[in-house]
PDB file of C-alpha atoms in Angstrom:
ATOM      1  CA  TYR A1389     133.479  24.690  84.808  1.00  0.00           C
ATOM      2  CA  LYS A1390     136.551  24.917  86.188  1.00  0.00           C
ATOM      3  CA  ILE A1391     138.588  26.430  84.467  1.00  0.00           C
ATOM      4  CA  ALA A1392     135.923  28.997  83.419  1.00  0.00           C
ATOM      5  CA  TYR A1393     135.431  30.154  87.308  1.00  0.00           C
ATOM      6  CA  ILE A1394     139.596  30.084  87.898  1.00  0.00           C
ATOM      7  CA  PHE A1395     139.959  32.760  85.115  1.00  0.00           C
ATOM      8  CA  ASN A1396     136.954  34.853  86.948  1.00  0.00           C
ATOM      9  CA  VAL A1397     138.650  34.562  90.204  1.00  0.00           C
ATOM     10  CA  GLN A1398     141.855  35.110  88.318  1.00  0.00           C
ATOM     11  CA  PHE A1399     140.709  38.499  86.534  1.00  0.00           C
ATOM     12  CA  CYS A1400     138.511  39.901  89.545  1.00  0.00           C
ATOM     13  CA  LEU A1401     141.978  39.920  91.118  1.00  0.00           C
ATOM     14  CA  TYR A1402     143.719  41.598  88.345  1.00  0.00           C
ATOM     15  CA  LEU A1403     141.144  44.552  88.047  1.00  0.00           C
ATOM     16  CA  TYR A1404     141.628  44.621  92.127  1.00  0.00           C
ATOM     17  CA  CYS A1405     145.351  45.264  92.161  1.00  0.00           C
ATOM     18  CA  ASP A1406     145.123  47.143  88.756  1.00  0.00           C
ATOM     19  CA  ASN A1407     142.583  49.815  90.689  1.00  0.00           C
ATOM     20  CA  LYS A1408     144.169  49.889  93.995  1.00  0.00           C
ATOM     21  CA  SER A1409     147.086  51.135  92.014  1.00  0.00           C
ATOM     22  CA  LYS A1410     145.474  54.046  90.697  1.00  0.00           C
ATOM     23  CA  ILE A1411     143.981  54.659  94.269  1.00  0.00           C
ATOM     24  CA  PRO A1412     145.345  58.890  93.653  1.00  0.00           C
ATOM     25  CA  MET A1413     147.404  60.167  96.248  1.00  0.00           C
ATOM     26  CA  LYS A1414     146.522  62.566  98.826  1.00  0.00           C
ATOM     27  CA  THR A1415     148.237  66.234 100.021  1.00  0.00           C
ATOM     28  CA  LEU A1416     148.971  66.399 104.165  1.00  0.00           C
ATOM     29  CA  ILE A1417     148.875  70.654 104.949  1.00  0.00           C
ATOM     30  CA  ILE A1418     150.792  71.201 108.025  1.00  0.00           C
ATOM     31  CA  ILE A1419     151.097  74.014 110.280  1.00  0.00           C
ATOM     32  CA  PRO A1420     154.235  74.784 112.518  1.00  0.00           C
ATOM     33  CA  SER A1421     153.939  76.331 115.829  1.00  0.00           C
ATOM     34  CA  ARG A1422     156.169  77.308 118.517  1.00  0.00           C
ATOM     35  CA  LEU A1423     155.575  79.928 121.071  1.00  0.00           C
ATOM     36  CA  SER A1424     159.378  82.279 120.905  1.00  0.00           C
ATOM     37  CA  ALA A1425     158.057  83.770 117.895  1.00  0.00           C
ATOM     38  CA  SER A1426     161.588  87.027 118.848  1.00  0.00           C
ATOM     39  CA  ARG A1427     159.338  89.474 117.413  1.00  0.00           C
ATOM     40  CA  LEU A1428     155.572  89.122 119.126  1.00  0.00           C
ATOM     41  CA  PRO A1429     156.408  86.163 121.709  1.00  0.00           C
ATOM     42  CA  GLY A1430     153.484  84.331 122.060  1.00  0.00           C
ATOM     43  CA  LYS A1431     151.607  84.945 118.612  1.00  0.00           C
ATOM     44  CA  PRO A1432     150.189  82.088 117.910  1.00  0.00           C
ATOM     45  CA  LEU A1433     147.905  81.459 120.679  1.00  0.00           C
ATOM     46  CA  LEU A1434     146.739  86.005 120.386  1.00  0.00           C
ATOM     47  CA  LYS A1435     143.115  86.385 119.624  1.00  0.00           C
ATOM     48  CA  ILE A1436     141.718  87.812 116.759  1.00  0.00           C
ATOM     49  CA  ASN A1437     138.078  87.723 117.275  1.00  0.00           C
ATOM     50  CA  GLY A1438     137.873  85.854 119.594  1.00  0.00           C
ATOM     51  CA  LEU A1439     139.464  82.993 117.668  1.00  0.00           C
ATOM     52  CA  SER A1440     143.533  82.126 118.372  1.00  0.00           C
ATOM     53  CA  MET A1441     145.298  83.288 115.538  1.00  0.00           C
ATOM     54  CA  ILE A1442     146.901  79.335 114.755  1.00  0.00           C
ATOM     55  CA  SER A1443     142.569  78.717 114.447  1.00  0.00           C
ATOM     56  CA  HIS A1444     142.132  81.293 112.142  1.00  0.00           C
ATOM     57  CA  VAL A1445     145.302  79.732 110.258  1.00  0.00           C
ATOM     58  CA  PHE A1446     143.583  75.995 110.584  1.00  0.00           C
ATOM     59  CA  LYS A1447     141.061  77.277 109.701  1.00  0.00           C
ATOM     60  CA  ARG A1448     141.345  77.847 106.751  1.00  0.00           C
ATOM     61  CA  ALA A1449     143.395  75.342 106.219  1.00  0.00           C
ATOM     62  CA  GLN A1450     140.461  72.755 106.239  1.00  0.00           C
ATOM     63  CA  GLU A1451     138.194  74.652 104.029  1.00  0.00           C
ATOM     64  CA  ALA A1452     140.263  74.349 101.606  1.00  0.00           C
ATOM     65  CA  ASN A1453     140.052  70.425 101.116  1.00  0.00           C
ATOM     66  CA  ILE A1454     141.979  69.659  99.363  1.00  0.00           C
ATOM     67  CA  GLY A1455     143.560  67.183 102.481  1.00  0.00           C
ATOM     68  CA  GLU A1456     143.514  66.501 105.927  1.00  0.00           C
ATOM     69  CA  VAL A1457     145.295  69.191 108.338  1.00  0.00           C
ATOM     70  CA  LEU A1458     147.484  68.877 111.207  1.00  0.00           C
ATOM     71  CA  VAL A1459     149.617  71.651 113.158  1.00  0.00           C
ATOM     72  CA  ALA A1460     152.645  70.869 114.588  1.00  0.00           C
ATOM     73  CA  ALA A1461     153.793  72.756 117.451  1.00  0.00           C
ATOM     74  CA  GLU A1462     156.360  72.178 120.122  1.00  0.00           C
ATOM     75  CA  ASP A1463     153.753  73.385 123.091  1.00  0.00           C
ATOM     76  CA  LYS A1464     151.348  72.217 124.971  1.00  0.00           C
ATOM     77  CA  GLU A1465     149.277  75.455 125.297  1.00  0.00           C
ATOM     78  CA  ILE A1466     148.671  75.134 121.065  1.00  0.00           C
ATOM     79  CA  ILE A1467     148.120  71.464 121.194  1.00  0.00           C
ATOM     80  CA  ASP A1468     145.562  71.888 123.295  1.00  0.00           C
ATOM     81  CA  ASP A1469     143.464  75.496 122.232  1.00  0.00           C
ATOM     82  CA  VAL A1470     143.800  73.858 118.493  1.00  0.00           C
ATOM     83  CA  LYS A1471     142.317  70.870 119.394  1.00  0.00           C
ATOM     84  CA  LYS A1472     139.843  72.627 121.591  1.00  0.00           C
ATOM     85  CA  ASN A1473     138.793  74.369 118.624  1.00  0.00           C
ATOM     86  CA  GLY A1474     137.942  71.499 116.629  1.00  0.00           C
ATOM     87  CA  GLY A1475     141.298  71.337 115.127  1.00  0.00           C
ATOM     88  CA  ASP A1476     144.251  68.030 115.675  1.00  0.00           C
ATOM     89  CA  ALA A1477     147.686  68.726 115.917  1.00  0.00           C
ATOM     90  CA  LEU A1478     150.274  66.544 117.180  1.00  0.00           C
ATOM     91  CA  ILE A1479     153.718  67.890 118.959  1.00  0.00           C
ATOM     92  CA  THR A1480     156.965  68.159 118.015  1.00  0.00           C
ATOM     93  CA  SER A1481     161.202  68.497 119.190  1.00  0.00           C
ATOM     94  CA  LYS A1482     161.722  72.122 120.725  1.00  0.00           C
ATOM     95  CA  ASN A1483     165.698  71.316 118.534  1.00  0.00           C
ATOM     96  CA  HIS A1484     164.260  72.369 115.282  1.00  0.00           C
ATOM     97  CA  GLN A1485     166.013  74.729 113.045  1.00  0.00           C
ATOM     98  CA  THR A1486     163.145  75.732 110.625  1.00  0.00           C
ATOM     99  CA  GLY A1487     158.956  75.333 110.405  1.00  0.00           C
ATOM    100  CA  THR A1488     160.126  72.123 107.986  1.00  0.00           C
ATOM    101  CA  ASP A1489     161.985  70.855 110.350  1.00  0.00           C
ATOM    102  CA  ARG A1490     159.066  70.331 112.530  1.00  0.00           C
ATOM    103  CA  ILE A1491     156.724  69.168 109.906  1.00  0.00           C
ATOM    104  CA  TYR A1492     159.526  66.589 108.266  1.00  0.00           C
ATOM    105  CA  GLU A1493     159.373  64.911 112.244  1.00  0.00           C
ATOM    106  CA  VAL A1494     154.975  64.827 111.960  1.00  0.00           C
ATOM    107  CA  ILE A1495     155.920  63.155 108.550  1.00  0.00           C
ATOM    108  CA  LYS A1496     158.401  59.748 110.906  1.00  0.00           C
ATOM    109  CA  LYS A1497     155.473  60.280 112.811  1.00  0.00           C
ATOM    110  CA  LEU A1498     153.124  59.010 111.172  1.00  0.00           C
ATOM    111  CA  ASN A1499     154.876  57.070 108.588  1.00  0.00           C
ATOM    112  CA  ARG A1500     151.931  57.070 106.615  1.00  0.00           C
ATOM    113  CA  LYS A1501     151.718  55.964 102.278  1.00  0.00           C
ATOM    114  CA  ASP A1502     149.712  57.264 101.155  1.00  0.00           C
ATOM    115  CA  ILE A1503     150.472  60.737 101.290  1.00  0.00           C
ATOM    116  CA  GLU A1504     152.101  62.032  97.579  1.00  0.00           C
ATOM    117  CA  LEU A1505     152.101  66.123  99.086  1.00  0.00           C
ATOM    118  CA  VAL A1506     152.604  68.201 101.696  1.00  0.00           C
ATOM    119  CA  MET A1507     151.620  71.495 101.765  1.00  0.00           C
ATOM    120  CA  ASN A1508     154.263  73.732 104.691  1.00  0.00           C
ATOM    121  CA  LEU A1509     150.987  76.105 105.741  1.00  0.00           C
ATOM    122  CA  GLN A1510     152.371  79.445 107.729  1.00  0.00           C
ATOM    123  CA  GLY A1511     150.610  79.790 111.164  1.00  0.00           C
ATOM    124  CA  ASP A1512     150.953  83.359 111.655  1.00  0.00           C
ATOM    125  CA  GLU A1513     149.485  84.454 107.273  1.00  0.00           C
ATOM    126  CA  PRO A1514     145.547  83.488 108.892  1.00  0.00           C
ATOM    127  CA  LEU A1515     144.428  85.911 105.832  1.00  0.00           C
ATOM    128  CA  ILE A1516     145.688  83.002 103.457  1.00  0.00           C
ATOM    129  CA  SER A1517     142.778  82.302 100.383  1.00  0.00           C
ATOM    130  CA  ILE A1518     141.604  79.420 100.602  1.00  0.00           C
ATOM    131  CA  GLU A1519     141.125  79.504  96.319  1.00  0.00           C
ATOM    132  CA  ASP A1520     145.385  80.163  96.506  1.00  0.00           C
ATOM    133  CA  ILE A1521     145.515  77.572  98.354  1.00  0.00           C
ATOM    134  CA  GLN A1522     143.441  75.341  95.939  1.00  0.00           C
ATOM    135  CA  ASN A1523     145.580  76.574  93.067  1.00  0.00           C
ATOM    136  CA  LEU A1524     148.870  75.718  94.331  1.00  0.00           C
ATOM    137  CA  ASN A1525     147.860  72.433  95.750  1.00  0.00           C
ATOM    138  CA  ASN A1526     146.414  71.883  91.903  1.00  0.00           C
ATOM    139  CA  GLN A1527     149.309  73.255  90.142  1.00  0.00           C
ATOM    140  CA  MET A1528     151.886  71.046  91.766  1.00  0.00           C
ATOM    141  CA  LEU A1529     149.100  68.302  90.960  1.00  0.00           C
ATOM    142  CA  LYS A1530     149.071  68.714  87.544  1.00  0.00           C
ATOM    143  CA  THR A1531     152.747  69.370  86.305  1.00  0.00           C
ATOM    144  CA  GLY A1532     154.549  67.136  88.447  1.00  0.00           C
ATOM    145  CA  PHE A1533     156.924  69.342  89.742  1.00  0.00           C
ATOM    146  CA  ASN A1534     159.758  68.845  93.600  1.00  0.00           C
ATOM    147  CA  LEU A1535     158.627  72.475  94.969  1.00  0.00           C
ATOM    148  CA  GLY A1536     155.605  75.399  94.703  1.00  0.00           C
ATOM    149  CA  THR A1537     154.738  78.105  96.225  1.00  0.00           C
ATOM    150  CA  LEU A1538     153.484  81.344  95.615  1.00  0.00           C
ATOM    151  CA  ALA A1539     153.874  84.994  94.980  1.00  0.00           C
ATOM    152  CA  PHE A1540     151.022  88.010  94.528  1.00  0.00           C
ATOM    153  CA  LYS A1541     152.274  91.452  92.032  1.00  0.00           C
ATOM    154  CA  ILE A1542     153.549  94.360  94.314  1.00  0.00           C
ATOM    155  CA  ASP A1543     151.180  97.087  93.860  1.00  0.00           C
ATOM    156  CA  GLN A1544     153.709  99.570  96.590  1.00  0.00           C
ATOM    157  CA  LYS A1545     156.814 101.327  95.293  1.00  0.00           C
ATOM    158  CA  LYS A1546     158.556 101.099  99.029  1.00  0.00           C
ATOM    159  CA  ILE A1547     157.563  96.743  99.321  1.00  0.00           C
ATOM    160  CA  PHE A1548     161.134  96.346  97.344  1.00  0.00           C
ATOM    161  CA  GLU A1549     162.470  98.301  99.752  1.00  0.00           C
ATOM    162  CA  ASN A1550     160.435  96.836 102.991  1.00  0.00           C
ATOM    163  CA  GLU A1551     163.084  93.662 104.292  1.00  0.00           C
ATOM    164  CA  ASN A1552     160.006  92.264 106.262  1.00  0.00           C
ATOM    165  CA  ILE A1553     158.375  90.977 103.156  1.00  0.00           C
ATOM    166  CA  VAL A1554     160.270  88.706 100.499  1.00  0.00           C
ATOM    167  CA  LYS A1555     160.317  88.754  97.247  1.00  0.00           C
ATOM    168  CA  VAL A1556     160.830  86.754  94.288  1.00  0.00           C
ATOM    169  CA  ILE A1557     162.040  86.666  90.943  1.00  0.00           C
ATOM    170  CA  THR A1558     161.145  84.788  88.660  1.00  0.00           C
ATOM    171  CA  ASP A1559     161.896  84.081  84.960  1.00  0.00           C
ATOM    172  CA  LYS A1560     159.340  83.455  83.214  1.00  0.00           C
ATOM    173  CA  SER A1561     155.513  86.398  83.467  1.00  0.00           C
ATOM    174  CA  LEU A1562     153.173  85.210  85.881  1.00  0.00           C
ATOM    175  CA  ASP A1563     150.509  87.121  84.050  1.00  0.00           C
ATOM    176  CA  LEU A1564     151.455  84.391  81.294  1.00  0.00           C
ATOM    177  CA  HIS A1565     152.570  81.840  82.798  1.00  0.00           C
ATOM    178  CA  PRO A1566     150.432  79.105  85.627  1.00  0.00           C
ATOM    179  CA  PHE A1567     153.352  78.187  86.761  1.00  0.00           C
ATOM    180  CA  PRO A1568     156.815  79.719  86.020  1.00  0.00           C
ATOM    181  CA  GLN A1569     160.396  78.906  88.709  1.00  0.00           C
ATOM    182  CA  ALA A1570     161.841  80.988  91.023  1.00  0.00           C
ATOM    183  CA  LEU A1571     165.586  82.112  89.717  1.00  0.00           C
ATOM    184  CA  LYS A1572     165.796  84.146  93.216  1.00  0.00           C
ATOM    185  CA  PHE A1573     164.604  85.070  97.062  1.00  0.00           C
ATOM    186  CA  LEU A1574     166.090  88.322  98.139  1.00  0.00           C
ATOM    187  CA  ARG A1575     164.964  91.023 101.602  1.00  0.00           C
ATOM    188  CA  LYS A1576     165.280  93.570  99.454  1.00  0.00           C
ATOM    189  CA  SER A1577     164.348  94.518  95.598  1.00  0.00           C
ATOM    190  CA  ASP A1578     165.367  97.256  92.185  1.00  0.00           C
ATOM    191  CA  ILE A1579     162.072  97.965  91.216  1.00  0.00           C
ATOM    192  CA  LYS A1580     163.579  98.071  87.977  1.00  0.00           C
ATOM    193  CA  ILE A1581     164.120  94.237  87.695  1.00  0.00           C
ATOM    194  CA  GLU A1582     161.698  91.729  85.852  1.00  0.00           C
ATOM    195  CA  ASN A1583     159.690  89.454  86.739  1.00  0.00           C
ATOM    196  CA  THR A1584     159.549  90.647  91.070  1.00  0.00           C
ATOM    197  CA  TYR A1585     157.346  88.668  93.127  1.00  0.00           C
ATOM    198  CA  HIS A1586     155.124  89.905  96.622  1.00  0.00           C
ATOM    199  CA  HIS A1587     156.795  86.625  97.643  1.00  0.00           C
ATOM    200  CA  LEU A1588     153.949  84.837 100.128  1.00  0.00           C
ATOM    201  CA  GLY A1589     154.644  81.658 103.015  1.00  0.00           C
ATOM    202  CA  ILE A1590     153.683  78.591 101.525  1.00  0.00           C
ATOM    203  CA  TYR A1591     155.376  75.414 100.457  1.00  0.00           C
ATOM    204  CA  CYS A1592     154.097  72.212  98.372  1.00  0.00           C
ATOM    205  CA  PHE A1593     156.783  69.515  98.581  1.00  0.00           C
ATOM    206  CA  LYS A1594     156.362  66.513  96.835  1.00  0.00           C
ATOM    207  CA  LEU A1595     156.839  64.243 100.140  1.00  0.00           C
ATOM    208  CA  GLU A1596     161.340  62.592  98.553  1.00  0.00           C
ATOM    209  CA  THR A1597     161.361  66.010  97.480  1.00  0.00           C
ATOM    210  CA  LEU A1598     161.230  66.554 101.430  1.00  0.00           C
ATOM    211  CA  LYS A1599     163.436  64.181 102.230  1.00  0.00           C
ATOM    212  CA  LYS A1600     166.346  65.386 100.375  1.00  0.00           C
ATOM    213  CA  PHE A1601     165.232  69.244 101.185  1.00  0.00           C
ATOM    214  CA  VAL A1602     165.282  68.322 105.486  1.00  0.00           C
ATOM    215  CA  SER A1603     168.546  65.923 104.360  1.00  0.00           C
ATOM    216  CA  LEU A1604     170.800  69.201 104.032  1.00  0.00           C
ATOM    217  CA  LYS A1605     172.375  71.616 105.298  1.00  0.00           C
ATOM    218  CA  GLN A1606     171.607  74.712 106.086  1.00  0.00           C
ATOM    219  CA  SER A1607     173.242  76.833 103.197  1.00  0.00           C
ATOM    220  CA  SER A1608     175.371  79.624 103.859  1.00  0.00           C
ATOM    221  CA  ASN A1609     173.560  81.348 101.594  1.00  0.00           C
ATOM    222  CA  GLU A1610     169.600  80.282 103.996  1.00  0.00           C
ATOM    223  CA  ILE A1611     171.525  82.365 106.742  1.00  0.00           C
ATOM    224  CA  LYS A1612     173.359  84.694 105.591  1.00  0.00           C
ATOM    225  CA  ASN A1613     169.886  86.615 104.385  1.00  0.00           C
ATOM    226  CA  ARG A1614     167.167  83.938 106.922  1.00  0.00           C
ATOM    227  CA  LEU A1615     164.873  82.225 103.532  1.00  0.00           C
ATOM    228  CA  GLU A1616     164.810  79.423 104.319  1.00  0.00           C
ATOM    229  CA  GLN A1617     163.664  78.577 101.117  1.00  0.00           C
ATOM    230  CA  LEU A1618     167.573  79.142 100.017  1.00  0.00           C
ATOM    231  CA  ARG A1619     168.805  76.182 100.633  1.00  0.00           C
ATOM    232  CA  ALA A1620     166.525  74.316  98.161  1.00  0.00           C
ATOM    233  CA  LEU A1621     167.915  76.256  94.892  1.00  0.00           C
ATOM    234  CA  ASP A1622     172.163  76.007  96.529  1.00  0.00           C
ATOM    235  CA  ASN A1623     171.264  71.991  96.332  1.00  0.00           C
ATOM    236  CA  ASN A1624     169.626  72.474  92.675  1.00  0.00           C
ATOM    237  CA  ILE A1625     166.312  71.624  93.762  1.00  0.00           C
ATOM    238  CA  ASN A1626     163.562  73.436  91.648  1.00  0.00           C
ATOM    239  CA  ILE A1627     161.012  76.015  93.212  1.00  0.00           C
ATOM    240  CA  ASN A1628     158.325  76.960  91.033  1.00  0.00           C
ATOM    241  CA  VAL A1629     155.244  79.416  91.505  1.00  0.00           C
ATOM    242  CA  ALA A1630     151.965  79.952  91.389  1.00  0.00           C
ATOM    243  CA  GLN A1631     149.887  83.410  91.032  1.00  0.00           C
ATOM    244  CA  ALA A1632     148.518  84.448  94.049  1.00  0.00           C
ATOM    245  CA  LYS A1633     144.707  85.989  93.694  1.00  0.00           C
ATOM    246  CA  SER A1634     144.763  87.829  96.700  1.00  0.00           C
ATOM    247  CA  PRO A1635     147.931  88.887  99.352  1.00  0.00           C
ATOM    248  CA  SER A1636     148.119  87.735 102.837  1.00  0.00           C
ATOM    249  CA  ILE A1637     150.190  89.240 105.407  1.00  0.00           C
ATOM    250  CA  GLY A1638     152.770  87.572 107.972  1.00  0.00           C
ATOM    251  CA  VAL A1639     152.152  88.620 110.830  1.00  0.00           C
ATOM    252  CA  ASP A1640     155.348  89.398 112.355  1.00  0.00           C
ATOM    253  CA  THR A1641     155.278  92.297 114.934  1.00  0.00           C
ATOM    254  CA  GLU A1642     153.184  93.772 116.779  1.00  0.00           C
ATOM    255  CA  GLU A1643     152.173  96.810 114.378  1.00  0.00           C
ATOM    256  CA  ASP A1644     150.834  94.352 112.085  1.00  0.00           C
ATOM    257  CA  LEU A1645     148.482  92.494 114.705  1.00  0.00           C
ATOM    258  CA  ILE A1646     147.138  95.042 114.732  1.00  0.00           C
ATOM    259  CA  ALA A1647     146.502  95.975 111.428  1.00  0.00           C
ATOM    260  CA  ILE A1648     145.426  92.346 110.355  1.00  0.00           C
ATOM    261  CA  LYS A1649     142.833  92.329 112.829  1.00  0.00           C
ATOM    262  CA  LYS A1650     140.614  95.438 111.790  1.00  0.00           C
ATOM    263  CA  ILE A1651     140.477  93.644 108.700  1.00  0.00           C
ATOM    264  CA  MET A1652     139.310  90.716 110.260  1.00  0.00           C
ATOM    265  CA  GLU A1653     137.165  92.101 112.698  1.00  0.00           C
ATOM    266  CA  TYR A1654     136.013  94.708 109.589  1.00  0.00           C
ATOM    267  CA  LYS A1655     134.968  91.621 107.539  1.00  0.00           C
ATOM    268  CA  SER A1656     132.843  89.862 110.263  1.00  0.00           C
TER     269      SER A1656
END
């Protein structure tokens, strides 16, 4: 009886430990935000249909249902607004050079052991597709790649010349491949270059890749082109691109705000 009892206890402990090791790791969505945007100051708190832009983005991220959502902001006004509208937010330093540095401060503060993927979602894209957020997360979980983002087909020639719309060139067609590799990011592009797409401002990092990224100095390429993702490519960190089913309109100017208000007010 004693031998049988000991065996059963050891077997149960084995099962417990084995199952514990298979607990699925989590995705954490962090939305970096600040009031001091140069082209449209105060934009996170600008109202669309009576709700601040940052709270619109938070709600869309939450509706994707892929993990917890947090806003990382240097301004108490943003923190208060997000919490007032039912969201979660953490205050951060005002000294960060990029949004990715800001989200990493939050990661360090949380010190969580169950986070595998960290998604950096832009706070000025209130029309980001819930389905596209889910698709990017699924591709990262399925492939185990280090860093992923989204892109959309360009359907207007003028977009190629518009420096406010970032383009990405991939090694394979998004129509034929679910998660090809990014070759280059740029602000202006020749219409004749194959596999050129409208890049959307969303990134999904493996946690260890995020740690490596923020430890690197800003590259000259990144500073010159004002494109943070070039730091990754310049340091041999691959970025894979999933196809978005719908474009996401970033709000950088008063004209952008007016356009997005019309769309969102019409939908409501």
